[in-house]
Short mmCIF file of N, CA, C and O and ligand atoms in Angstrom, two decimals:
data_model
loop_
_atom_site.label_atom_id
_atom_site.label_comp_id
_atom_site.label_asym_id
_atom_site.label_seq_id
_atom_site.Cartn_x
_atom_site.Cartn_y
_atom_site.Cartn_z
N MET A 1 89.38 99.50 105.20
CA MET A 1 88.74 98.28 104.30
C MET A 1 87.93 98.92 103.32
O MET A 1 87.25 99.87 103.33
N LYS A 2 88.15 98.42 102.10
CA LYS A 2 87.65 98.89 100.91
C LYS A 2 86.98 97.94 100.18
O LYS A 2 87.41 96.88 99.75
N PHE A 3 85.66 98.10 99.88
CA PHE A 3 84.75 97.12 99.19
C PHE A 3 84.23 97.68 97.80
O PHE A 3 83.89 98.74 97.66
N LEU A 4 84.09 96.67 96.85
CA LEU A 4 83.49 97.03 95.47
C LEU A 4 82.19 96.29 95.62
O LEU A 4 82.25 95.08 95.78
N VAL A 5 81.11 96.95 95.25
CA VAL A 5 79.88 96.34 95.17
C VAL A 5 79.55 96.43 93.64
O VAL A 5 79.35 97.51 93.03
N ILE A 6 79.38 95.20 93.00
CA ILE A 6 79.00 95.10 91.71
C ILE A 6 77.56 94.60 91.31
O ILE A 6 77.18 93.54 92.02
N ASN A 7 76.72 95.31 90.68
CA ASN A 7 75.48 94.83 90.24
C ASN A 7 75.43 94.71 88.80
O ASN A 7 75.80 95.57 87.99
N GLY A 8 74.74 93.64 88.30
CA GLY A 8 74.60 93.25 87.00
C GLY A 8 73.44 93.88 86.28
O GLY A 8 72.61 94.70 86.83
N PRO A 9 73.21 93.22 85.10
CA PRO A 9 72.10 93.76 84.13
C PRO A 9 70.62 93.92 84.85
O PRO A 9 70.28 93.06 85.50
N ASN A 10 70.09 95.05 84.58
CA ASN A 10 68.80 95.22 84.76
C ASN A 10 68.32 95.55 86.23
O ASN A 10 67.21 95.96 86.66
N LEU A 11 69.41 95.56 87.17
CA LEU A 11 69.39 95.90 88.46
C LEU A 11 69.16 97.21 88.54
O LEU A 11 68.40 98.10 89.54
N ASN A 12 69.60 98.12 87.63
CA ASN A 12 69.30 99.71 87.46
C ASN A 12 67.79 99.82 87.24
O ASN A 12 67.39 101.00 87.62
N MET A 13 67.05 98.89 87.02
CA MET A 13 65.70 98.98 86.87
C MET A 13 64.68 98.70 87.98
O MET A 13 63.61 98.56 88.04
N LEU A 14 65.48 98.51 89.18
CA LEU A 14 64.72 98.15 90.50
C LEU A 14 63.54 99.22 90.61
O LEU A 14 63.93 100.36 90.55
N GLY A 15 62.54 98.80 91.06
CA GLY A 15 61.55 99.60 91.50
C GLY A 15 60.34 99.49 90.32
O GLY A 15 59.29 99.40 90.62
N LEU A 16 60.91 99.52 89.16
CA LEU A 16 60.07 99.43 87.95
C LEU A 16 59.82 97.99 87.52
O LEU A 16 58.79 97.45 86.92
N ARG A 17 61.00 97.30 87.84
CA ARG A 17 61.20 95.79 87.34
C ARG A 17 60.55 94.85 88.16
O ARG A 17 60.82 94.61 89.36
N GLU A 18 59.56 94.04 87.53
CA GLU A 18 58.85 93.05 88.49
C GLU A 18 58.67 93.32 89.96
O GLU A 18 59.45 92.54 90.92
N PRO A 19 58.05 94.21 90.37
CA PRO A 19 58.15 94.65 91.90
C PRO A 19 57.51 93.43 92.68
O PRO A 19 58.08 93.44 93.82
N SER A 20 56.85 92.49 92.16
CA SER A 20 56.41 91.49 92.99
C SER A 20 57.40 90.57 93.41
O SER A 20 57.49 89.83 94.43
N ILE A 21 58.61 90.53 92.54
CA ILE A 21 59.64 89.68 92.93
C ILE A 21 60.86 90.58 93.50
O ILE A 21 61.53 90.09 94.52
N TYR A 22 61.25 91.71 92.99
CA TYR A 22 62.41 92.55 93.43
C TYR A 22 61.92 93.70 94.40
O TYR A 22 62.90 94.40 94.68
N GLY A 23 60.64 93.92 94.58
CA GLY A 23 60.13 95.01 95.43
C GLY A 23 60.04 96.37 94.70
O GLY A 23 60.34 96.31 93.54
N GLU A 24 59.69 97.41 95.47
CA GLU A 24 59.27 98.46 94.92
C GLU A 24 60.24 99.62 95.09
O GLU A 24 60.04 100.83 94.55
N ARG A 25 61.28 99.39 95.95
CA ARG A 25 62.24 100.40 96.05
C ARG A 25 63.29 100.43 94.88
O ARG A 25 63.56 99.37 94.20
N SER A 26 63.84 101.65 94.57
CA SER A 26 64.64 101.87 93.36
C SER A 26 66.10 101.52 93.51
O SER A 26 66.45 101.12 94.62
N TYR A 27 66.79 101.49 92.34
CA TYR A 27 68.31 101.17 92.56
C TYR A 27 68.88 102.38 93.33
O TYR A 27 69.80 101.94 94.13
N LYS A 28 68.53 103.61 93.18
CA LYS A 28 69.07 104.43 93.96
C LYS A 28 69.04 104.37 95.46
O LYS A 28 69.81 104.61 96.25
N ALA A 29 67.79 103.89 95.88
CA ALA A 29 67.68 103.54 97.14
C ALA A 29 68.58 102.33 97.67
O ALA A 29 69.03 102.34 98.96
N LEU A 30 69.00 101.37 96.86
CA LEU A 30 69.72 100.33 97.14
C LEU A 30 71.14 100.87 97.37
O LEU A 30 71.71 100.45 98.30
N VAL A 31 71.46 101.94 96.37
CA VAL A 31 72.84 102.32 96.54
C VAL A 31 72.95 103.15 97.98
O VAL A 31 73.83 103.06 98.62
N GLU A 32 71.96 103.86 98.21
CA GLU A 32 71.96 104.66 99.43
C GLU A 32 72.13 103.72 100.74
O GLU A 32 72.78 103.91 101.70
N LEU A 33 71.39 102.47 100.58
CA LEU A 33 71.33 101.59 101.72
C LEU A 33 72.84 101.05 101.84
O LEU A 33 73.26 100.94 103.02
N ILE A 34 73.38 100.62 100.62
CA ILE A 34 74.90 100.12 100.82
C ILE A 34 75.83 101.12 101.42
O ILE A 34 76.70 100.87 102.20
N GLU A 35 75.68 102.36 101.01
CA GLU A 35 76.51 103.58 101.33
C GLU A 35 76.29 103.71 102.87
O GLU A 35 77.29 103.98 103.57
N THR A 36 75.25 103.67 103.35
CA THR A 36 74.80 103.93 104.80
C THR A 36 75.45 102.83 105.60
O THR A 36 76.08 103.04 106.58
N VAL A 37 75.17 101.57 105.24
CA VAL A 37 75.73 100.44 105.92
C VAL A 37 77.25 100.51 106.03
O VAL A 37 77.75 100.36 107.15
N CYS A 38 77.89 100.92 104.81
CA CYS A 38 79.36 100.92 104.89
C CYS A 38 79.88 101.93 105.71
O CYS A 38 80.91 101.96 106.22
N ARG A 39 79.20 103.14 105.75
CA ARG A 39 79.66 104.09 106.60
C ARG A 39 79.52 103.81 108.06
O ARG A 39 80.55 103.96 108.76
N ASP A 40 78.52 103.03 108.44
CA ASP A 40 78.28 102.64 109.84
C ASP A 40 79.39 101.73 110.11
O ASP A 40 79.85 101.66 111.35
N GLU A 41 79.77 100.99 109.17
CA GLU A 41 80.69 99.86 109.43
C GLU A 41 82.19 100.35 109.28
O GLU A 41 83.22 99.63 109.36
N GLU A 42 82.39 101.63 108.88
CA GLU A 42 83.52 102.22 108.60
C GLU A 42 84.44 101.55 107.46
O GLU A 42 85.60 101.23 107.57
N ILE A 43 83.57 101.37 106.46
CA ILE A 43 84.13 100.54 105.19
C ILE A 43 84.11 101.72 104.19
O ILE A 43 82.97 102.18 103.86
N GLN A 44 85.22 101.90 103.30
CA GLN A 44 85.06 102.68 102.14
C GLN A 44 84.40 101.84 100.94
O GLN A 44 84.72 100.66 100.92
N VAL A 45 83.43 102.37 100.23
CA VAL A 45 82.70 101.64 99.19
C VAL A 45 82.69 102.28 97.77
O VAL A 45 82.46 103.55 97.89
N GLU A 46 82.63 101.59 96.74
CA GLU A 46 82.33 101.97 95.49
C GLU A 46 81.25 101.02 94.89
O GLU A 46 81.42 99.92 95.15
N VAL A 47 80.23 101.65 94.52
CA VAL A 47 79.03 100.82 93.86
C VAL A 47 78.96 101.01 92.23
O VAL A 47 79.03 102.07 91.94
N PHE A 48 79.04 99.87 91.76
CA PHE A 48 79.20 99.82 90.24
C PHE A 48 77.98 99.11 89.65
O PHE A 48 77.73 97.93 90.18
N GLN A 49 77.28 99.27 88.81
CA GLN A 49 76.27 98.80 87.97
C GLN A 49 76.59 98.65 86.53
O GLN A 49 76.94 99.80 85.87
N SER A 50 76.45 97.55 85.85
CA SER A 50 76.65 97.65 84.42
C SER A 50 75.66 96.51 83.78
O SER A 50 75.35 95.45 84.42
N ASN A 51 75.31 96.77 82.67
CA ASN A 51 74.24 95.79 81.80
C ASN A 51 75.27 94.98 80.99
O ASN A 51 74.66 94.16 80.12
N HIS A 52 76.59 95.10 81.02
CA HIS A 52 77.46 94.41 80.14
C HIS A 52 78.42 93.54 80.74
O HIS A 52 79.19 93.97 81.58
N GLU A 53 78.52 92.47 80.36
CA GLU A 53 79.53 91.38 80.97
C GLU A 53 80.82 91.77 80.99
O GLU A 53 81.57 91.54 81.85
N GLY A 54 81.42 92.24 79.78
CA GLY A 54 82.66 92.52 79.61
C GLY A 54 83.04 93.76 80.52
O GLY A 54 84.24 93.75 81.11
N ALA A 55 82.09 94.79 80.75
CA ALA A 55 82.41 95.88 81.70
C ALA A 55 82.57 95.26 83.04
O ALA A 55 83.39 95.80 83.88
N ILE A 56 81.81 94.30 83.40
CA ILE A 56 81.92 93.75 84.81
C ILE A 56 83.19 93.02 85.03
O ILE A 56 83.89 93.03 86.00
N VAL A 57 83.57 92.22 83.82
CA VAL A 57 84.84 91.60 83.85
C VAL A 57 86.01 92.57 84.16
O VAL A 57 86.96 92.28 84.86
N ASP A 58 86.17 93.73 83.14
CA ASP A 58 87.01 94.72 83.30
C ASP A 58 87.03 95.41 84.77
O ASP A 58 88.12 95.47 85.36
N LYS A 59 85.83 95.54 85.52
CA LYS A 59 85.65 96.08 86.71
C LYS A 59 86.42 95.19 87.60
O LYS A 59 87.23 95.56 88.69
N ILE A 60 86.03 93.86 87.61
CA ILE A 60 86.83 92.77 88.56
C ILE A 60 88.22 92.96 88.49
O ILE A 60 88.84 92.86 89.41
N GLN A 61 88.77 92.88 87.26
CA GLN A 61 90.18 92.83 87.02
C GLN A 61 90.77 94.09 87.69
O GLN A 61 91.90 94.09 88.18
N ALA A 62 90.16 95.23 87.31
CA ALA A 62 90.60 96.52 87.78
C ALA A 62 90.75 96.59 89.38
O ALA A 62 91.42 97.57 89.94
N ALA A 63 89.95 95.76 90.06
CA ALA A 63 89.73 95.82 91.52
C ALA A 63 90.95 95.17 92.12
O ALA A 63 91.31 95.38 93.33
N TYR A 64 91.82 94.47 91.49
CA TYR A 64 93.04 93.83 91.97
C TYR A 64 94.14 94.80 92.58
O TYR A 64 94.45 95.80 91.89
N GLY A 65 94.33 94.60 93.85
CA GLY A 65 95.21 95.51 94.39
C GLY A 65 94.65 96.80 94.91
O GLY A 65 95.27 97.70 95.65
N VAL A 66 93.36 96.99 94.77
CA VAL A 66 92.67 98.25 95.06
C VAL A 66 91.63 97.96 96.13
O VAL A 66 91.54 98.80 97.15
N PHE A 67 90.84 96.80 96.02
CA PHE A 67 89.73 96.59 96.89
C PHE A 67 90.23 95.31 97.71
O PHE A 67 90.86 94.32 97.18
N ASP A 68 89.58 95.46 98.95
CA ASP A 68 89.81 94.16 99.92
C ASP A 68 88.79 93.04 99.79
O ASP A 68 88.96 91.96 99.99
N GLY A 69 87.63 93.41 99.37
CA GLY A 69 86.46 92.55 99.15
C GLY A 69 85.55 93.06 98.20
O GLY A 69 85.40 94.21 97.75
N ILE A 70 84.80 92.13 97.51
CA ILE A 70 83.76 92.36 96.49
C ILE A 70 82.37 91.69 96.94
O ILE A 70 82.28 90.66 97.49
N ILE A 71 81.41 92.38 96.75
CA ILE A 71 79.99 91.77 96.91
C ILE A 71 79.37 91.97 95.48
O ILE A 71 79.65 93.05 94.80
N ILE A 72 79.01 90.82 95.06
CA ILE A 72 78.50 90.72 93.66
C ILE A 72 77.16 90.13 93.41
O ILE A 72 76.74 89.13 94.09
N ASN A 73 76.23 90.86 92.82
CA ASN A 73 74.93 90.44 92.36
C ASN A 73 75.12 90.41 90.86
O ASN A 73 74.64 91.55 90.22
N PRO A 74 75.46 89.26 90.13
CA PRO A 74 75.62 89.34 88.78
C PRO A 74 74.56 89.24 88.10
O PRO A 74 74.29 89.33 86.73
N ALA A 75 73.18 89.31 88.70
CA ALA A 75 72.12 89.27 88.03
C ALA A 75 71.88 88.30 86.92
O ALA A 75 72.23 86.94 87.45
N ALA A 76 71.38 88.52 85.89
CA ALA A 76 71.20 87.28 84.81
C ALA A 76 72.44 86.47 84.54
O ALA A 76 72.57 85.27 84.21
N TYR A 77 73.64 87.25 84.45
CA TYR A 77 74.92 86.73 84.19
C TYR A 77 75.36 85.66 85.32
O TYR A 77 76.26 84.76 85.05
N THR A 78 74.84 85.70 86.41
CA THR A 78 74.88 84.57 87.45
C THR A 78 74.87 83.30 86.78
O THR A 78 75.55 82.33 86.96
N HIS A 79 73.73 83.00 85.94
CA HIS A 79 73.74 81.82 85.54
C HIS A 79 74.04 81.27 84.11
O HIS A 79 73.87 80.32 83.70
N THR A 80 74.93 82.39 83.59
CA THR A 80 75.53 81.98 82.20
C THR A 80 77.07 82.38 82.12
O THR A 80 77.71 81.79 81.32
N SER A 81 77.68 83.19 83.08
CA SER A 81 78.91 83.88 82.75
C SER A 81 80.15 83.13 83.44
O SER A 81 80.44 83.25 84.57
N VAL A 82 80.72 82.38 82.74
CA VAL A 82 82.04 81.77 83.09
C VAL A 82 83.09 82.58 83.09
O VAL A 82 84.08 82.60 83.86
N ALA A 83 82.93 83.93 82.21
CA ALA A 83 83.96 84.95 82.20
C ALA A 83 83.91 85.68 83.60
O ALA A 83 85.08 86.07 84.09
N ILE A 84 82.92 86.06 84.27
CA ILE A 84 82.75 86.62 85.51
C ILE A 84 83.32 85.62 86.55
O ILE A 84 84.17 86.09 87.38
N LEU A 85 83.03 84.39 86.54
CA LEU A 85 83.69 83.45 87.57
C LEU A 85 85.14 83.53 87.08
O LEU A 85 85.93 83.44 88.37
N ASP A 86 85.64 83.30 86.16
CA ASP A 86 87.12 83.37 85.93
C ASP A 86 87.65 84.57 86.36
O ASP A 86 88.85 84.60 86.92
N ALA A 87 86.99 85.77 86.17
CA ALA A 87 87.66 87.04 86.63
C ALA A 87 87.83 87.11 88.17
O ALA A 87 88.83 87.52 88.68
N LEU A 88 86.71 86.65 88.90
CA LEU A 88 86.94 86.58 90.29
C LEU A 88 88.01 85.66 90.97
O LEU A 88 88.63 85.89 91.62
N LYS A 89 87.96 84.57 90.14
CA LYS A 89 89.21 83.64 90.46
C LYS A 89 90.50 84.10 90.03
O LYS A 89 91.47 84.03 90.97
N ALA A 90 90.55 84.94 88.97
CA ALA A 90 91.98 85.57 88.69
C ALA A 90 92.35 86.60 89.59
O ALA A 90 93.54 86.54 90.01
N VAL A 91 91.55 87.38 90.32
CA VAL A 91 92.05 88.36 91.18
C VAL A 91 92.06 88.02 92.62
O VAL A 91 92.72 88.43 93.38
N SER A 92 91.35 86.70 92.86
CA SER A 92 91.32 86.05 94.16
C SER A 92 90.91 87.07 95.39
O SER A 92 91.52 87.04 96.36
N ILE A 93 90.13 88.15 95.07
CA ILE A 93 89.66 88.92 95.95
C ILE A 93 88.44 88.25 96.76
O ILE A 93 87.46 87.92 95.97
N PRO A 94 88.26 88.11 98.23
CA PRO A 94 87.22 87.48 98.81
C PRO A 94 85.82 88.14 98.18
O PRO A 94 85.76 89.39 98.31
N ALA A 95 84.98 87.24 97.84
CA ALA A 95 83.77 87.80 97.26
C ALA A 95 82.60 87.23 97.76
O ALA A 95 82.50 86.01 98.12
N VAL A 96 81.51 87.91 97.89
CA VAL A 96 80.28 87.42 98.58
C VAL A 96 79.13 87.59 97.44
O VAL A 96 79.16 88.71 97.00
N GLU A 97 78.36 86.79 97.16
CA GLU A 97 77.26 86.82 96.24
C GLU A 97 76.02 87.13 96.88
O GLU A 97 75.66 86.55 97.90
N VAL A 98 75.28 88.06 96.22
CA VAL A 98 73.84 88.22 96.81
C VAL A 98 72.87 88.24 95.69
O VAL A 98 73.16 88.65 94.46
N HIS A 99 71.72 87.81 95.99
CA HIS A 99 70.51 87.72 95.18
C HIS A 99 69.30 88.36 96.04
O HIS A 99 69.05 87.95 96.96
N ILE A 100 68.70 89.24 95.30
CA ILE A 100 67.49 89.93 95.98
C ILE A 100 66.40 88.96 96.26
O ILE A 100 65.91 88.81 97.36
N SER A 101 66.14 88.11 95.19
CA SER A 101 65.10 87.12 95.33
C SER A 101 65.66 85.72 95.65
O SER A 101 67.01 85.70 95.69
N ASP A 102 64.83 84.80 96.13
CA ASP A 102 65.29 83.57 96.45
C ASP A 102 65.48 82.63 95.18
O ASP A 102 64.47 82.01 94.81
N VAL A 103 66.62 82.71 94.41
CA VAL A 103 66.61 81.89 93.19
C VAL A 103 66.48 80.48 93.20
O VAL A 103 66.22 79.81 92.53
N SER A 104 66.72 79.84 94.55
CA SER A 104 66.69 78.54 94.73
C SER A 104 65.08 77.95 94.46
O SER A 104 64.98 76.80 94.34
N THR A 105 64.12 78.90 94.65
CA THR A 105 62.83 78.53 94.41
C THR A 105 62.31 79.05 93.03
O THR A 105 60.93 78.85 92.88
N ARG A 106 63.06 79.44 92.20
CA ARG A 106 62.53 80.00 90.92
C ARG A 106 62.78 79.16 89.70
O ARG A 106 63.12 77.80 89.96
N GLU A 107 63.01 79.62 88.48
CA GLU A 107 62.88 78.62 87.23
C GLU A 107 64.23 77.86 87.40
O GLU A 107 65.13 78.24 87.96
N SER A 108 64.30 76.69 86.66
CA SER A 108 65.32 75.77 86.73
C SER A 108 66.41 76.20 85.99
O SER A 108 67.73 76.01 86.51
N PHE A 109 66.43 77.27 84.98
CA PHE A 109 67.53 78.01 84.57
C PHE A 109 68.29 78.78 85.51
O PHE A 109 69.53 79.24 85.16
N ARG A 110 67.72 79.17 86.66
CA ARG A 110 68.38 79.76 87.54
C ARG A 110 69.22 79.16 88.61
O ARG A 110 69.61 79.71 89.65
N GLN A 111 69.05 77.88 88.53
CA GLN A 111 69.61 76.97 89.59
C GLN A 111 71.16 76.75 89.62
O GLN A 111 71.66 76.26 90.43
N VAL A 112 71.80 77.35 88.48
CA VAL A 112 73.21 77.21 88.39
C VAL A 112 73.66 78.65 88.84
O VAL A 112 73.10 79.66 88.24
N SER A 113 74.77 78.85 89.70
CA SER A 113 75.37 80.06 89.74
C SER A 113 76.85 79.79 89.49
O SER A 113 77.61 79.23 90.17
N TYR A 114 77.44 80.53 88.24
CA TYR A 114 78.87 80.38 88.06
C TYR A 114 79.70 81.30 88.95
O TYR A 114 80.66 80.69 89.59
N ALA A 115 79.31 82.30 89.12
CA ALA A 115 80.05 83.43 89.95
C ALA A 115 80.16 82.98 91.47
O ALA A 115 81.10 83.01 92.07
N GLY A 116 78.83 82.21 91.93
CA GLY A 116 78.83 81.75 93.23
C GLY A 116 80.11 80.59 93.37
O GLY A 116 80.36 80.52 94.60
N MET A 117 80.42 80.16 92.52
CA MET A 117 81.41 79.06 92.68
C MET A 117 82.85 79.65 93.06
O MET A 117 83.81 79.00 93.59
N ALA A 118 83.01 81.00 92.93
CA ALA A 118 84.21 81.84 93.25
C ALA A 118 83.87 82.63 94.54
O ALA A 118 84.90 83.36 94.92
N CYS A 119 82.67 82.43 95.17
CA CYS A 119 82.25 83.24 96.43
C CYS A 119 82.44 82.42 97.53
O CYS A 119 82.20 81.27 97.74
N ILE A 120 82.68 83.06 98.74
CA ILE A 120 82.98 82.72 100.01
C ILE A 120 81.55 82.37 100.58
O ILE A 120 81.28 81.46 101.64
N LYS A 121 80.58 83.16 100.23
CA LYS A 121 79.31 83.13 100.79
C LYS A 121 78.25 83.59 99.84
O LYS A 121 78.36 84.47 98.93
N THR A 122 76.93 83.15 100.01
CA THR A 122 75.61 83.50 99.20
C THR A 122 74.43 84.16 100.11
O THR A 122 74.26 83.26 100.92
N TYR A 123 74.04 85.09 99.73
CA TYR A 123 72.88 85.57 100.56
C TYR A 123 71.91 85.70 99.38
O TYR A 123 71.81 86.49 98.38
N MET A 124 70.62 84.99 99.58
CA MET A 124 69.54 85.20 98.54
C MET A 124 68.14 85.01 99.33
O MET A 124 67.99 84.64 100.28
N GLY A 125 67.22 85.97 98.78
CA GLY A 125 65.89 85.92 99.19
C GLY A 125 65.82 86.98 100.41
O GLY A 125 64.73 86.89 100.99
N HIS A 126 66.69 87.78 100.63
CA HIS A 126 66.61 88.72 101.83
C HIS A 126 66.26 90.06 101.17
O HIS A 126 66.43 91.15 101.93
N GLY A 127 65.98 90.32 100.03
CA GLY A 127 65.66 91.60 99.63
C GLY A 127 67.17 92.33 99.53
O GLY A 127 68.09 91.96 99.63
N PHE A 128 66.83 93.76 99.75
CA PHE A 128 68.01 94.69 99.97
C PHE A 128 68.87 94.35 101.08
O PHE A 128 69.99 94.53 101.07
N GLU A 129 68.30 93.85 102.20
CA GLU A 129 68.98 93.56 103.31
C GLU A 129 70.08 92.48 103.14
O GLU A 129 70.90 92.42 103.86
N GLY A 130 69.98 91.76 102.15
CA GLY A 130 70.98 90.67 101.59
C GLY A 130 72.45 91.48 101.52
O GLY A 130 73.59 90.91 101.81
N TYR A 131 72.37 92.68 100.88
CA TYR A 131 73.59 93.34 100.63
C TYR A 131 74.16 93.92 102.16
O TYR A 131 75.43 93.74 102.24
N ALA A 132 73.33 94.19 103.17
CA ALA A 132 73.77 94.56 104.37
C ALA A 132 74.51 93.41 105.10
O ALA A 132 75.65 93.45 105.56
N MET A 133 73.74 92.31 105.00
CA MET A 133 74.31 91.02 105.52
C MET A 133 75.62 90.71 104.90
O MET A 133 76.51 90.16 105.70
N ALA A 134 75.83 90.78 103.55
CA ALA A 134 76.92 90.42 102.78
C ALA A 134 78.11 91.38 103.32
O ALA A 134 79.31 90.90 103.49
N ILE A 135 77.83 92.66 103.40
CA ILE A 135 78.84 93.60 103.90
C ILE A 135 79.33 93.21 105.23
O ILE A 135 80.56 93.08 105.50
N ARG A 136 78.55 93.08 106.19
CA ARG A 136 78.90 92.55 107.57
C ARG A 136 79.72 91.28 107.54
O ARG A 136 80.63 91.20 108.36
N TYR A 137 79.23 90.44 106.89
CA TYR A 137 79.85 88.99 106.87
C TYR A 137 81.40 89.26 106.11
O TYR A 137 82.32 88.65 106.72
N LEU A 138 81.46 89.99 105.19
CA LEU A 138 82.75 90.16 104.44
C LEU A 138 83.78 91.00 105.58
O LEU A 138 84.86 90.39 105.50
N LYS A 139 83.15 91.88 106.25
CA LYS A 139 84.00 92.66 107.11
C LYS A 139 84.53 91.60 108.33
O LYS A 139 85.87 91.62 108.55
N GLY A 140 83.50 90.83 108.70
CA GLY A 140 84.05 89.93 109.61
C GLY A 140 84.98 88.98 109.34
O GLY A 140 86.07 88.51 109.96
N TYR A 141 84.92 88.44 107.99
CA TYR A 141 85.75 87.57 107.39
C TYR A 141 87.29 88.11 107.25
O TYR A 141 88.21 87.38 107.52
N LEU A 142 87.18 89.37 106.77
CA LEU A 142 88.42 90.10 106.53
C LEU A 142 89.10 90.48 107.74
O LEU A 142 90.35 90.74 107.86
N SER A 143 88.44 90.57 108.96
CA SER A 143 88.88 91.10 110.26
C SER A 143 89.66 89.88 110.90
O SER A 143 90.26 90.18 112.04
N LYS A 144 89.31 88.80 110.55
CA LYS A 144 89.82 87.57 111.29
C LYS A 144 91.45 87.47 111.27
O LYS A 144 91.99 87.84 110.27
C1 DQA B 201 68.82 88.30 90.71
C2 DQA B 201 68.19 87.03 90.21
C3 DQA B 201 68.58 86.59 89.05
O1 DQA B 201 68.18 85.32 88.43
C4 DQA B 201 68.00 87.58 87.91
O2 DQA B 201 68.33 87.33 86.59
C5 DQA B 201 68.41 88.95 88.14
C6 DQA B 201 68.24 89.32 89.66
C7 DQA B 201 68.33 88.62 92.16
O3 DQA B 201 68.79 89.72 92.78
O4 DQA B 201 67.33 88.14 92.65
O5 DQA B 201 68.41 89.81 87.54
O6 DQA B 201 70.16 88.10 90.72
#
């Protein structure tokens, strides 16, 4: 089983960025957690981060026929990007949405998730652990 994990803008700044919301652990620590969980679950994984919407669209398109599942935290593009939603729909790869913070309790502009409309499940407010939950859920879903 092969998963692609996509992280959107400013997630490379984890640790520095608003630690009261996103925690004090770095992006490198997040990548290590994802790789450890995938190793334990016997899943091959590629972790991709970009601050650019088009690069994320390109990566989703290139995943077609290569990856079995996608875990995506589109970050701020969650709330704006119909292009990312359309790309996920175009490739039809089962996808799970993750947010480190609980966006449902935050500003009103964070209350819409376009990408989430193409995802089979969303984890929010579980910190980095949300990625582990998403990986295990997607593995279970694809193993059925
Ligand atoms: C986020 C929540 C988004 O609203 C925000 O723009 C982010 C991170 C999260 O993981 O909690 O950049 O996706």
